[in-house]
Every structure is written in C-alpha cells, then in structure tokens.
Coordinates of N, CA and C in Angstrom, one line a residue:
Chain U
X1 N 125.6 113.4 123.0 CA 124.5 114.4 122.9 C 123.3 113.7 123.5
X2 N 122.6 114.5 124.4 CA 121.4 113.9 125.0 C 120.3 113.5 124.0
X3 N 119.5 112.5 124.2 CA 118.5 112.1 123.3 C 117.3 111.7 124.0
X4 N 116.2 111.6 123.2 CA 114.9 111.1 123.7 C 114.9 109.6 123.4
X5 N 114.6 108.8 124.4 CA 114.5 107.4 124.3 C 113.1 106.9 124.4
X6 N 112.7 105.9 123.6 CA 111.4 105.3 123.6 C 111.5 103.8 123.8
X7 N 110.6 103.3 124.6 CA 110.5 101.8 124.7 C 109.0 101.4 124.7
X8 N 108.7 100.2 124.2 CA 109.6 99.4 123.4 C 109.7 99.9 122.0
X9 N 110.6 99.3 121.2 CA 110.7 99.7 119.8 C 109.6 99.1 119.0
X10 N 109.1 98.0 119.4 CA 107.9 97.4 118.7 C 107.0 96.7 119.7
X11 N 105.7 97.0 119.6 CA 104.7 96.5 120.5 C 103.6 95.8 119.7
X12 N 103.4 94.6 120.0 CA 102.3 93.9 119.3 C 101.2 93.6 120.3
X13 N 100.0 93.9 120.0 CA 98.9 93.9 121.0 C 97.6 93.4 120.4
X14 N 96.8 92.6 121.1 CA 95.5 92.3 120.6 C 94.5 93.4 120.7
X15 N 93.7 93.5 119.7 CA 92.6 94.6 119.7 C 91.8 94.5 121.0
X16 N 91.6 95.7 121.6 CA 90.8 95.8 122.8 C 91.7 95.8 124.0
X17 N 93.0 95.5 123.9 CA 93.9 95.5 125.0 C 94.4 96.9 125.3
X18 N 94.8 97.2 126.5 CA 95.5 98.4 126.8 C 97.0 98.4 126.5
X19 N 97.5 99.5 126.1 CA 98.9 99.5 125.8 C 99.5 100.8 126.4
X20 N 100.7 100.8 126.9 CA 101.4 101.9 127.4 C 102.7 102.1 126.7
X21 N 102.9 103.2 126.0 CA 104.2 103.5 125.3 C 105.0 104.5 126.2
X22 N 106.3 104.2 126.3 CA 107.1 104.9 127.3 C 108.1 105.8 126.6
X23 N 108.4 106.9 127.2 CA 109.4 107.8 126.7 C 110.2 108.5 127.8
X24 N 111.5 108.6 127.6 CA 112.3 109.4 128.5 C 112.8 110.7 127.7
X25 N 112.2 111.8 128.0 CA 112.6 113.0 127.3 C 114.0 113.5 127.7
X26 N 114.5 114.5 127.1 CA 115.8 115.1 127.4 C 115.6 115.8 128.8
X27 N 116.6 115.6 129.7 CA 116.4 116.0 131.1 C 116.0 117.4 131.3
X28 N 116.5 118.4 130.6 CA 116.2 119.8 130.9 C 115.1 120.3 130.1
X29 N 114.4 119.5 129.3 CA 113.3 119.9 128.5 C 112.0 120.0 129.4
X30 N 111.2 121.0 128.9 CA 110.0 121.3 129.7 C 108.7 120.9 129.0
X31 N 108.8 120.8 127.6 CA 107.6 120.5 126.8 C 107.7 119.1 126.2
X32 N 106.6 118.4 126.2 CA 106.6 117.0 125.8 C 105.4 116.8 124.8
X33 N 105.7 115.9 123.8 CA 104.7 115.7 122.8 C 104.7 114.3 122.4
X34 N 103.5 113.9 121.9 CA 103.3 112.6 121.1 C 102.8 112.9 119.7
X35 N 103.4 112.2 118.8 CA 102.9 112.2 117.4 C 102.8 110.8 116.9
X36 N 102.0 110.6 115.9 CA 101.9 109.3 115.3 C 102.0 109.4 113.8
X37 N 102.5 108.3 113.2 CA 102.6 108.2 111.7 C 102.1 106.9 111.3
X38 N 100.9 106.9 110.7 CA 100.3 105.7 110.1 C 101.1 105.4 108.8
X39 N 101.4 104.1 108.5 CA 102.2 103.8 107.4 C 101.8 104.5 106.1
X40 N 102.8 105.2 105.5 CA 102.6 105.9 104.3 C 101.9 107.2 104.4
X41 N 101.6 107.6 105.6 CA 100.9 108.9 105.8 C 101.7 109.9 106.5
X42 N 101.2 111.1 106.8 CA 101.9 112.2 107.4 C 102.1 111.9 108.9
X43 N 103.1 112.6 109.4 CA 103.3 112.6 110.9 C 102.2 113.5 111.5
X44 N 101.4 113.0 112.4 CA 100.3 113.8 112.9 C 100.5 114.1 114.4
X45 N 100.2 115.3 114.8 CA 100.3 115.7 116.2 C 99.2 115.0 117.0
X46 N 99.5 114.5 118.2 CA 98.5 114.0 119.1 C 98.2 114.9 120.3
X47 N 99.3 115.2 121.0 CA 99.1 115.9 122.3 C 100.4 116.6 122.7
X48 N 100.3 117.7 123.4 CA 101.4 118.4 124.0 C 101.2 118.5 125.5
X49 N 102.2 118.6 126.2 CA 102.1 118.5 127.7 C 103.2 119.4 128.3
X50 N 102.7 120.2 129.3 CA 103.6 121.2 129.9 C 103.1 121.4 131.3
X51 N 104.1 121.5 132.2 CA 103.7 121.8 133.6 C 102.7 120.8 134.2
X52 N 102.9 119.6 133.8 CA 102.0 118.5 134.3 C 100.6 118.5 133.9
X53 N 100.3 119.2 132.7 CA 99.0 119.1 132.2 C 99.0 119.2 130.7
X54 N 98.0 118.7 130.0 CA 97.9 118.8 128.6 C 97.7 120.3 128.2
X55 N 98.5 120.7 127.3 CA 98.4 122.1 126.8 C 97.6 122.2 125.5
X56 N 97.6 121.1 124.7 CA 96.8 121.0 123.5 C 96.7 119.6 123.1
X57 N 95.6 119.2 122.4 CA 95.4 117.9 121.9 C 94.7 118.0 120.6
X58 N 94.9 117.0 119.7 CA 94.2 117.0 118.4 C 92.9 116.2 118.6
X59 N 92.2 116.2 117.5 CA 90.9 115.5 117.5 C 91.1 114.0 117.5
X60 N 92.3 113.5 117.2 CA 92.7 112.1 117.2 C 92.7 111.7 118.7
X61 N 93.2 112.5 119.5 CA 93.4 112.2 121.0 C 92.1 112.2 121.7
X62 N 91.3 111.1 121.5 CA 90.0 111.1 122.2 C 90.1 110.4 123.6
X63 N 89.0 110.0 124.1 CA 89.0 109.5 125.5 C 89.7 108.2 125.7
X64 N 90.1 107.5 124.6 CA 90.9 106.3 124.6 C 92.3 106.6 125.0
X65 N 92.8 107.8 124.8 CA 94.2 108.2 125.0 C 94.3 108.9 126.3
X66 N 95.5 108.7 126.9 CA 95.8 109.6 128.1 C 97.4 109.6 128.1
X67 N 97.8 110.7 128.7 CA 99.3 110.9 128.9 C 99.5 111.1 130.4
X68 N 100.8 110.8 130.8 CA 101.1 111.0 132.2 C 102.6 111.2 132.3
X69 N 103.0 112.0 133.3 CA 104.4 112.1 133.6 C 104.5 111.6 135.1
X70 N 104.7 110.3 135.3 CA 104.5 109.7 136.6 C 105.7 110.1 137.6
X71 N 106.8 110.5 137.0 CA 108.0 110.8 137.8 C 108.7 111.9 137.1
X72 N 109.9 112.2 137.5 CA 110.7 113.3 136.9 C 111.3 113.0 135.6
X73 N 111.2 111.7 135.1 CA 111.9 111.4 133.9 C 111.0 110.8 132.8
X74 N 110.0 110.0 133.2 CA 109.2 109.3 132.2 C 108.0 110.1 131.7
X75 N 107.6 109.9 130.4 CA 106.4 110.5 129.9 C 105.7 109.4 129.1
X76 N 104.5 109.0 129.5 CA 103.9 107.9 128.9 C 102.6 108.2 128.1
X77 N 102.3 107.4 127.1 CA 101.1 107.5 126.3 C 100.3 106.2 126.5
X78 N 99.1 106.2 127.0 CA 98.3 105.0 127.2 C 97.1 105.1 126.2
X79 N 96.9 103.9 125.6 CA 95.7 103.7 124.8 C 94.9 102.7 125.5
X80 N 93.7 103.0 125.9 CA 93.0 102.2 126.9 C 92.4 100.9 126.2
X81 N 91.8 101.0 125.1 CA 91.2 99.9 124.4 C 91.6 100.0 122.9
X82 N 92.6 99.3 122.5 CA 93.2 99.5 121.2 C 92.3 99.1 120.1
X83 N 92.4 99.8 118.9 CA 91.6 99.4 117.7 C 92.6 99.2 116.6
X84 N 92.2 98.5 115.6 CA 93.0 98.2 114.5 C 93.7 99.4 113.9
X85 N 92.9 100.5 113.8 CA 93.4 101.7 113.2 C 94.4 102.5 114.1
X86 N 94.7 102.0 115.3 CA 95.7 102.6 116.1 C 97.1 102.1 115.7
X87 N 97.2 101.1 114.8 CA 98.4 100.6 114.3 C 99.2 101.8 113.7
X88 N 100.4 102.1 114.1 CA 101.1 103.2 113.6 C 102.5 103.2 114.3
X89 N 103.3 104.1 113.9 CA 104.6 104.5 114.6 C 104.3 105.7 115.5
X90 N 104.6 105.5 116.7 CA 104.3 106.6 117.7 C 105.7 107.2 118.1
X91 N 105.7 108.6 117.9 CA 107.0 109.3 118.3 C 106.7 110.2 119.5
X92 N 107.7 110.2 120.4 CA 107.7 111.1 121.5 C 108.7 112.2 121.1
X93 N 108.5 113.4 121.6 CA 109.4 114.5 121.3 C 109.4 115.4 122.6
X94 N 110.5 116.2 122.7 CA 110.6 117.1 123.8 C 111.3 118.4 123.3
X95 N 111.1 119.5 124.0 CA 111.8 120.7 123.7 C 112.0 121.6 124.9
X96 N 112.9 122.5 124.8 CA 113.2 123.4 125.9 C 112.1 124.4 126.0
X97 N 111.6 124.9 124.8 CA 110.5 125.9 124.8 C 109.6 125.6 123.6
X98 N 108.7 126.5 123.3 CA 107.7 126.3 122.2 C 108.1 127.2 121.0
X99 N 107.3 127.0 120.0 CA 107.5 127.9 118.8 C 108.8 127.7 118.1
X100 N 109.7 128.6 118.3 CA 111.0 128.5 117.5 C 111.9 127.5 118.0
X101 N 111.7 127.0 119.2 CA 112.6 125.9 119.8 C 112.3 124.6 119.1
X102 N 113.4 124.0 118.6 CA 113.1 122.7 117.9 C 112.8 121.6 118.8
X103 N 112.0 120.6 118.3 CA 111.6 119.5 119.1 C 112.6 118.3 118.7
X104 N 113.0 117.6 119.8 CA 113.9 116.4 119.6 C 113.1 115.2 119.7
X105 N 113.2 114.3 118.7 CA 112.4 113.1 118.6 C 113.1 111.8 119.0
X106 N 112.3 110.9 119.6 CA 112.8 109.6 119.8 C 112.7 108.8 118.5
X107 N 113.2 107.5 118.6 CA 113.2 106.7 117.4 C 111.9 106.0 117.1
X108 N 110.9 106.2 118.0 CA 109.6 105.7 117.8 C 109.3 104.3 118.3
X109 N 108.0 104.1 118.6 CA 107.5 102.7 118.9 C 106.6 102.3 117.8
X110 N 106.9 101.2 117.2 CA 105.9 100.7 116.2 C 104.9 99.8 116.9
X111 N 103.6 100.3 116.8 CA 102.5 99.6 117.5 C 101.7 98.8 116.4
X112 N 101.6 97.5 116.6 CA 100.8 96.7 115.7 C 99.7 96.1 116.5
X113 N 98.5 96.4 116.0 CA 97.3 95.8 116.7 C 96.7 94.7 115.8
X114 N 96.5 93.5 116.5 CA 96.1 92.3 115.7 C 94.6 92.1 116.0
Chain P
X1 N 92.9 126.4 108.2 CA 93.8 126.0 109.2 C 95.2 126.0 108.6
X2 N 96.2 125.8 109.5 CA 97.6 125.7 109.1 C 97.9 124.4 108.4
X3 N 98.8 124.5 107.4 CA 99.1 123.3 106.7 C 100.4 123.4 106.0
X4 N 101.0 122.3 105.6 CA 102.3 122.2 104.9 C 102.1 121.3 103.7
X5 N 102.6 121.7 102.5 CA 102.6 120.9 101.4 C 104.0 120.7 100.8
X6 N 104.4 119.5 100.6 CA 105.7 119.2 100.0 C 105.5 118.5 98.6
X7 N 106.5 118.6 97.8 CA 106.5 118.0 96.5 C 106.4 116.4 96.7
X8 N 105.8 115.8 95.8 CA 105.6 114.4 95.8 C 107.0 113.7 95.6
X9 N 107.1 112.5 96.3 CA 108.3 111.7 96.0 C 107.9 110.4 95.3
X10 N 108.8 109.5 95.3 CA 110.2 109.6 95.6 C 111.0 110.3 94.6
X11 N 112.1 110.9 95.1 CA 113.0 111.7 94.2 C 114.3 110.8 94.1
X12 N 114.7 110.5 92.9 CA 115.9 109.7 92.7 C 116.9 110.6 92.0
X13 N 118.1 110.7 92.5 CA 119.2 111.5 92.0 C 120.5 110.7 91.9
X14 N 121.3 111.1 91.0 CA 122.7 110.6 91.0 C 123.6 111.4 92.0
X15 N 124.6 110.7 92.5 CA 125.5 111.4 93.4 C 126.1 112.6 92.8
X16 N 126.2 113.7 93.6 CA 126.7 115.0 93.2 C 125.7 115.8 92.4
X17 N 124.5 115.3 92.3 CA 123.4 116.2 91.6 C 122.9 117.2 92.6
X18 N 122.2 118.2 92.0 CA 121.6 119.3 92.8 C 120.3 118.9 93.3
X19 N 120.0 119.2 94.5 CA 118.7 118.8 95.1 C 117.8 120.0 95.4
X20 N 116.6 119.9 95.0 CA 115.5 120.8 95.6 C 114.3 120.0 96.0
X21 N 113.9 120.2 97.2 CA 112.6 119.7 97.6 C 111.7 120.9 98.0
X22 N 110.6 121.0 97.2 CA 109.7 122.2 97.5 C 108.8 122.0 98.7
X23 N 108.6 123.1 99.4 CA 107.7 123.1 100.5 C 107.0 124.4 100.6
X24 N 105.7 124.4 100.6 CA 104.9 125.6 100.8 C 104.0 125.5 102.0
X25 N 103.6 126.6 102.6 CA 102.9 126.5 103.8 C 101.7 127.5 103.8
X26 N 100.7 127.2 104.7 CA 99.6 128.1 104.9 C 99.6 128.3 106.4
X27 N 99.6 129.5 106.9 CA 99.6 129.7 108.3 C 99.2 131.2 108.6
X28 N 98.6 131.4 109.7 CA 98.4 132.8 110.1 C 99.6 133.3 110.9
X29 N 99.9 134.6 110.8 CA 101.0 135.1 111.5 C 102.3 134.7 110.9
X30 N 103.3 134.5 111.8 CA 104.7 134.2 111.4 C 105.1 132.9 112.1
X31 N 104.9 131.8 111.4 CA 105.3 130.5 112.0 C 106.8 130.3 111.9
X32 N 107.3 129.5 112.8 CA 108.7 129.0 112.6 C 108.7 127.8 111.7
X33 N 109.7 127.6 110.9 CA 109.7 126.6 109.8 C 110.9 125.7 110.1
X34 N 110.7 124.4 109.8 CA 111.7 123.4 110.1 C 111.8 122.4 108.9
X35 N 113.0 121.8 108.8 CA 113.2 120.6 108.0 C 113.7 119.5 108.9
X36 N 113.0 118.4 108.9 CA 113.5 117.2 109.6 C 113.8 116.1 108.6
X37 N 114.8 115.2 109.0 CA 115.2 114.1 108.2 C 115.0 112.8 108.9
X38 N 114.5 111.8 108.2 CA 114.3 110.5 108.9 C 115.1 109.4 108.1
X39 N 116.2 108.9 108.7 CA 116.9 107.8 108.0 C 116.2 106.5 108.3
X40 N 116.4 105.5 107.5 CA 115.7 104.2 107.7 C 115.8 103.7 109.1
X41 N 114.7 103.4 109.7 CA 114.7 102.8 111.0 C 115.0 103.7 112.2
X42 N 115.0 105.0 111.9 CA 115.4 106.0 112.9 C 114.2 107.0 113.1
X43 N 114.4 107.8 114.1 CA 113.4 108.9 114.4 C 113.7 110.1 113.5
X44 N 112.9 111.1 113.8 CA 113.1 112.4 113.1 C 114.2 113.2 113.7
X45 N 115.1 113.7 112.8 CA 116.2 114.5 113.3 C 116.0 115.9 112.7
X46 N 116.2 116.9 113.5 CA 116.2 118.3 113.0 C 117.3 118.5 112.0
X47 N 117.0 119.0 110.9 CA 118.1 119.3 109.9 C 118.4 120.8 109.9
X48 N 117.4 121.6 109.9 CA 117.6 123.1 109.9 C 116.3 123.8 110.3
X49 N 116.4 125.0 110.6 CA 115.2 125.8 110.9 C 115.4 127.3 110.6
X50 N 114.3 128.0 110.5 CA 114.3 129.4 110.3 C 113.1 130.0 111.0
X51 N 113.2 131.1 111.7 CA 112.2 131.5 112.6 C 111.5 132.9 112.1
X52 N 112.1 133.5 111.1 CA 111.5 134.7 110.6 C 111.8 134.9 109.1
X53 N 111.0 135.8 108.5 CA 111.1 136.0 107.1 C 112.5 136.4 106.7
X54 N 113.0 135.8 105.6 CA 114.3 136.0 105.0 C 115.4 135.3 105.7
X55 N 115.1 134.6 106.8 CA 116.1 133.8 107.5 C 116.5 132.7 106.6
X56 N 117.8 132.3 106.7 CA 118.3 131.1 105.9 C 118.8 130.1 107.0
X57 N 118.2 128.9 107.0 CA 118.7 127.8 107.8 C 119.7 127.0 107.0
X58 N 120.7 126.5 107.7 CA 121.7 125.7 106.9 C 122.3 124.7 107.9
X59 N 122.7 123.5 107.3 CA 123.3 122.4 108.1 C 123.7 121.3 107.1
X60 N 124.9 120.8 107.3 CA 125.4 119.7 106.5 C 125.3 119.9 105.0
X61 N 125.4 121.1 104.5 CA 125.4 121.4 103.1 C 123.9 121.7 102.6
X62 N 122.9 121.5 103.5 CA 121.6 121.8 103.1 C 121.2 123.2 103.5
X63 N 120.4 123.8 102.7 CA 119.9 125.2 103.0 C 118.4 125.3 102.7
X64 N 117.8 126.3 103.4 CA 116.4 126.6 103.1 C 116.2 128.1 103.5
X65 N 115.5 128.9 102.7 CA 115.3 130.3 103.1 C 113.8 130.5 103.3
X66 N 113.4 131.1 104.4 CA 112.1 131.5 104.7 C 111.6 132.6 103.8
X67 N 110.7 132.3 102.9 CA 110.1 133.3 102.0 C 108.7 133.6 102.3
X68 N 108.5 134.7 103.0 CA 107.1 135.1 103.4 C 106.3 135.4 102.2
X69 N 106.9 136.0 101.2 CA 106.1 136.5 100.0 C 105.5 135.3 99.2
X70 N 106.2 134.2 99.2 CA 105.8 133.1 98.5 C 105.3 131.9 99.4
X71 N 105.3 132.2 100.7 CA 105.0 131.2 101.7 C 105.7 129.8 101.4
X72 N 107.0 129.9 101.2 CA 107.8 128.7 100.9 C 109.0 128.6 101.7
X73 N 109.5 127.4 101.8 CA 110.7 127.0 102.6 C 111.4 125.8 101.8
X74 N 111.8 126.0 100.6 CA 112.4 125.0 99.8 C 113.7 124.5 100.3
X75 N 114.0 123.2 100.3 CA 115.2 122.6 100.8 C 116.1 122.4 99.6
X76 N 117.4 122.8 99.7 CA 118.4 122.7 98.6 C 119.7 122.1 99.1
X77 N 120.3 121.4 98.2 CA 121.7 121.0 98.5 C 122.4 120.9 97.1
X78 N 123.6 121.5 97.1 CA 124.4 121.6 95.8 C 124.9 120.3 95.3
X79 N 125.2 119.3 96.1 CA 125.8 118.1 95.7 C 125.5 117.0 96.7
X80 N 124.5 116.2 96.3 CA 124.0 115.1 97.2 C 124.9 113.9 97.2
X81 N 124.9 113.2 98.3 CA 125.7 112.0 98.5 C 124.7 110.8 98.8
X82 N 125.3 109.6 98.6 CA 124.5 108.4 98.8 C 123.9 108.4 100.3
X83 N 124.7 108.9 101.2 CA 124.3 109.0 102.6 C 123.2 110.0 102.9
X84 N 122.8 110.8 101.9 CA 121.7 111.7 102.1 C 120.3 111.0 101.8
X85 N 120.4 109.8 101.4 CA 119.1 109.0 101.1 C 118.3 108.9 102.4
X86 N 117.1 109.4 102.4 CA 116.3 109.5 103.6 C 114.9 110.1 103.2
X87 N 114.1 110.2 104.2 CA 112.8 110.9 104.0 C 112.9 112.3 104.6
X88 N 112.5 113.3 103.9 CA 112.7 114.7 104.4 C 111.3 115.3 104.6
X89 N 111.1 115.9 105.8 CA 109.8 116.4 106.2 C 110.0 117.9 106.5
X90 N 109.1 118.7 105.9 CA 109.0 120.1 106.1 C 107.9 120.3 107.2
X91 N 108.1 121.2 108.1 CA 107.1 121.4 109.2 C 107.1 122.8 109.7
X92 N 105.9 123.2 110.3 CA 105.8 124.5 110.8 C 105.3 124.4 112.3
X93 N 105.6 125.4 113.0 CA 105.1 125.6 114.4 C 104.6 127.0 114.4
X94 N 103.2 127.1 114.6 CA 102.6 128.4 114.6 C 102.5 129.0 115.9
X95 N 102.5 130.3 116.0 CA 102.4 131.0 117.3 C 101.1 130.7 117.9
X96 N 101.1 130.5 119.2 CA 99.9 130.2 120.0 C 99.1 128.9 119.6
X97 N 99.9 127.9 119.2 CA 99.3 126.7 118.8 C 99.8 125.5 119.7
X98 N 100.3 125.9 120.9 CA 100.7 124.9 121.9 C 102.0 124.2 121.5
X99 N 102.7 124.8 120.5 CA 104.0 124.3 120.1 C 104.0 123.2 119.2
X100 N 102.8 122.7 118.8 CA 102.7 121.5 117.9 C 103.3 121.8 116.6
X101 N 103.9 120.7 116.0 CA 104.5 120.8 114.7 C 103.4 120.2 113.7
X102 N 103.3 120.9 112.6 CA 102.4 120.5 111.5 C 103.4 120.1 110.4
X103 N 103.3 118.8 110.0 CA 104.2 118.3 109.0 C 103.6 118.2 107.6
X104 N 104.5 118.3 106.6 CA 104.1 117.9 105.3 C 104.2 116.4 105.2
X105 N 103.8 115.9 104.0 CA 103.7 114.4 103.8 C 105.0 113.7 103.7
X106 N 106.1 114.4 103.7 CA 107.4 113.8 103.5 C 107.8 113.5 102.1
X107 N 109.1 113.6 101.8 CA 109.6 113.4 100.4 C 110.8 112.4 100.6
X108 N 110.6 111.2 99.9 CA 111.7 110.3 100.0 C 112.7 110.6 98.9
X109 N 114.0 110.6 99.4 CA 115.1 110.9 98.5 C 116.0 109.6 98.4
X110 N 116.3 109.2 97.2 CA 117.2 108.1 97.0 C 118.3 108.6 96.1
X111 N 119.5 108.5 96.6 CA 120.7 108.9 95.8 C 121.5 107.7 95.4
X112 N 121.7 107.6 94.1 CA 122.4 106.4 93.5 C 123.9 106.8 93.2
X113 N 124.8 105.9 93.5 CA 126.2 106.1 93.2 C 126.5 106.3 91.7

C-alpha cells in the first residue's frame, strides 16, 4: 500500500539554525499538509498546500515557516531560524481531495532544538 | 470556532473488555468525522470515518456513529486486544476550511492481558 514517507526521523538542531523537513506524499494525491505535535499536546494544523500554493495556514505558521514542492514528488517544510518552542513531532499528510477524503500521514520527524 | 473534545486518558482495560472513548465536537455545518490511531513510534493511521449524520464508520472491530443531535462520534469496540494499545485521536474536517483536520487531545488506551 502506498505511504507517505518523511525524512529524517529525528533532527537535532541548534537554536537559530535553519531546518528543512522533507516529505514524499502519495503519488496521486493533490493536497498536502503539515501538522505538529508538541510533547503531550494536541496535534495542531500548520498549513495546507494545493496546486503549488498555500490554501490555508494557522496562526502558528508565521514568517519563520515556509513550504515548498520543489519537484513532482517532494514536499518540504522549512523553519528559518529555529526556537526552543519549535521542538515537536512534525507530521506530513496528503490526500486525494478535501473534506470527506481521509488524510494519510507519515511517521513524523522529531525535531529537537537545543 | 471548530473544536473536538475527547475523554481524558489513559484508559486501562483488560483483554476482551468493552471499549468506549467519548468524542464530542463543535462545528458549523456538517463536518466529516474521523478516528485516527497512533501506535508507539508510528504516525497517525486512519481507523474509520463518517461523512454525514447517522453514518456508522467501522474497521477492525471498531465502530463510531455520527450523531448530529448530540454532536458526538464515540468510538466503541466490543472486545479489545492487547494489540489495540495505542493513542486514539478524534478529528473533524469542516467544510470550506481548506481541508485541515482539527484534532482532539488524544486518548491513550492500554490493554492488559
């Protein structure tokens, strides 16, 4: 069964450094998402992406964050200058459509900011 | 705004016990409702879904019915197994919200042999 893959599984970065989290969505999916889960808290929506542009973003997704689909397969999340509070598990998801169509999640990248 | 509330965990049950995890939601219109499961060290997996009132989603012995009148989507299973130990998330996707999922806080289930 096709799956969403994320790399790396664990990223350790110094505060203030840039980090790029990578995702390969399922190949025939058109909608792409990033979520994060701070330890012990809810899974929170960050951003959705469709047709090469952001379709919605949360208030968490400030100017430090950006997303890109640089080619036909990868979907990346960049954090320009990381802060301690960016430490979390980041999940990528993709779906065929919106609303009633389920999203398929990767296993996540654990980001640790020192 | 839209929100999802789940019962507090952790929930500890003996094998073959009956499981209920409560989930209620607040949303405008008619959202789609989902249950996701997260096994240790893994990502979120779709367990079941329902897209309109009175729909029943089911998978792997788990069931949940979309109750518009009580704005609920409680997860049930008649006989749990040790392998069901995981964290369960209720979520909604509201119409015209860019497809984003809004999650409850998750309920950890531990099943003892």
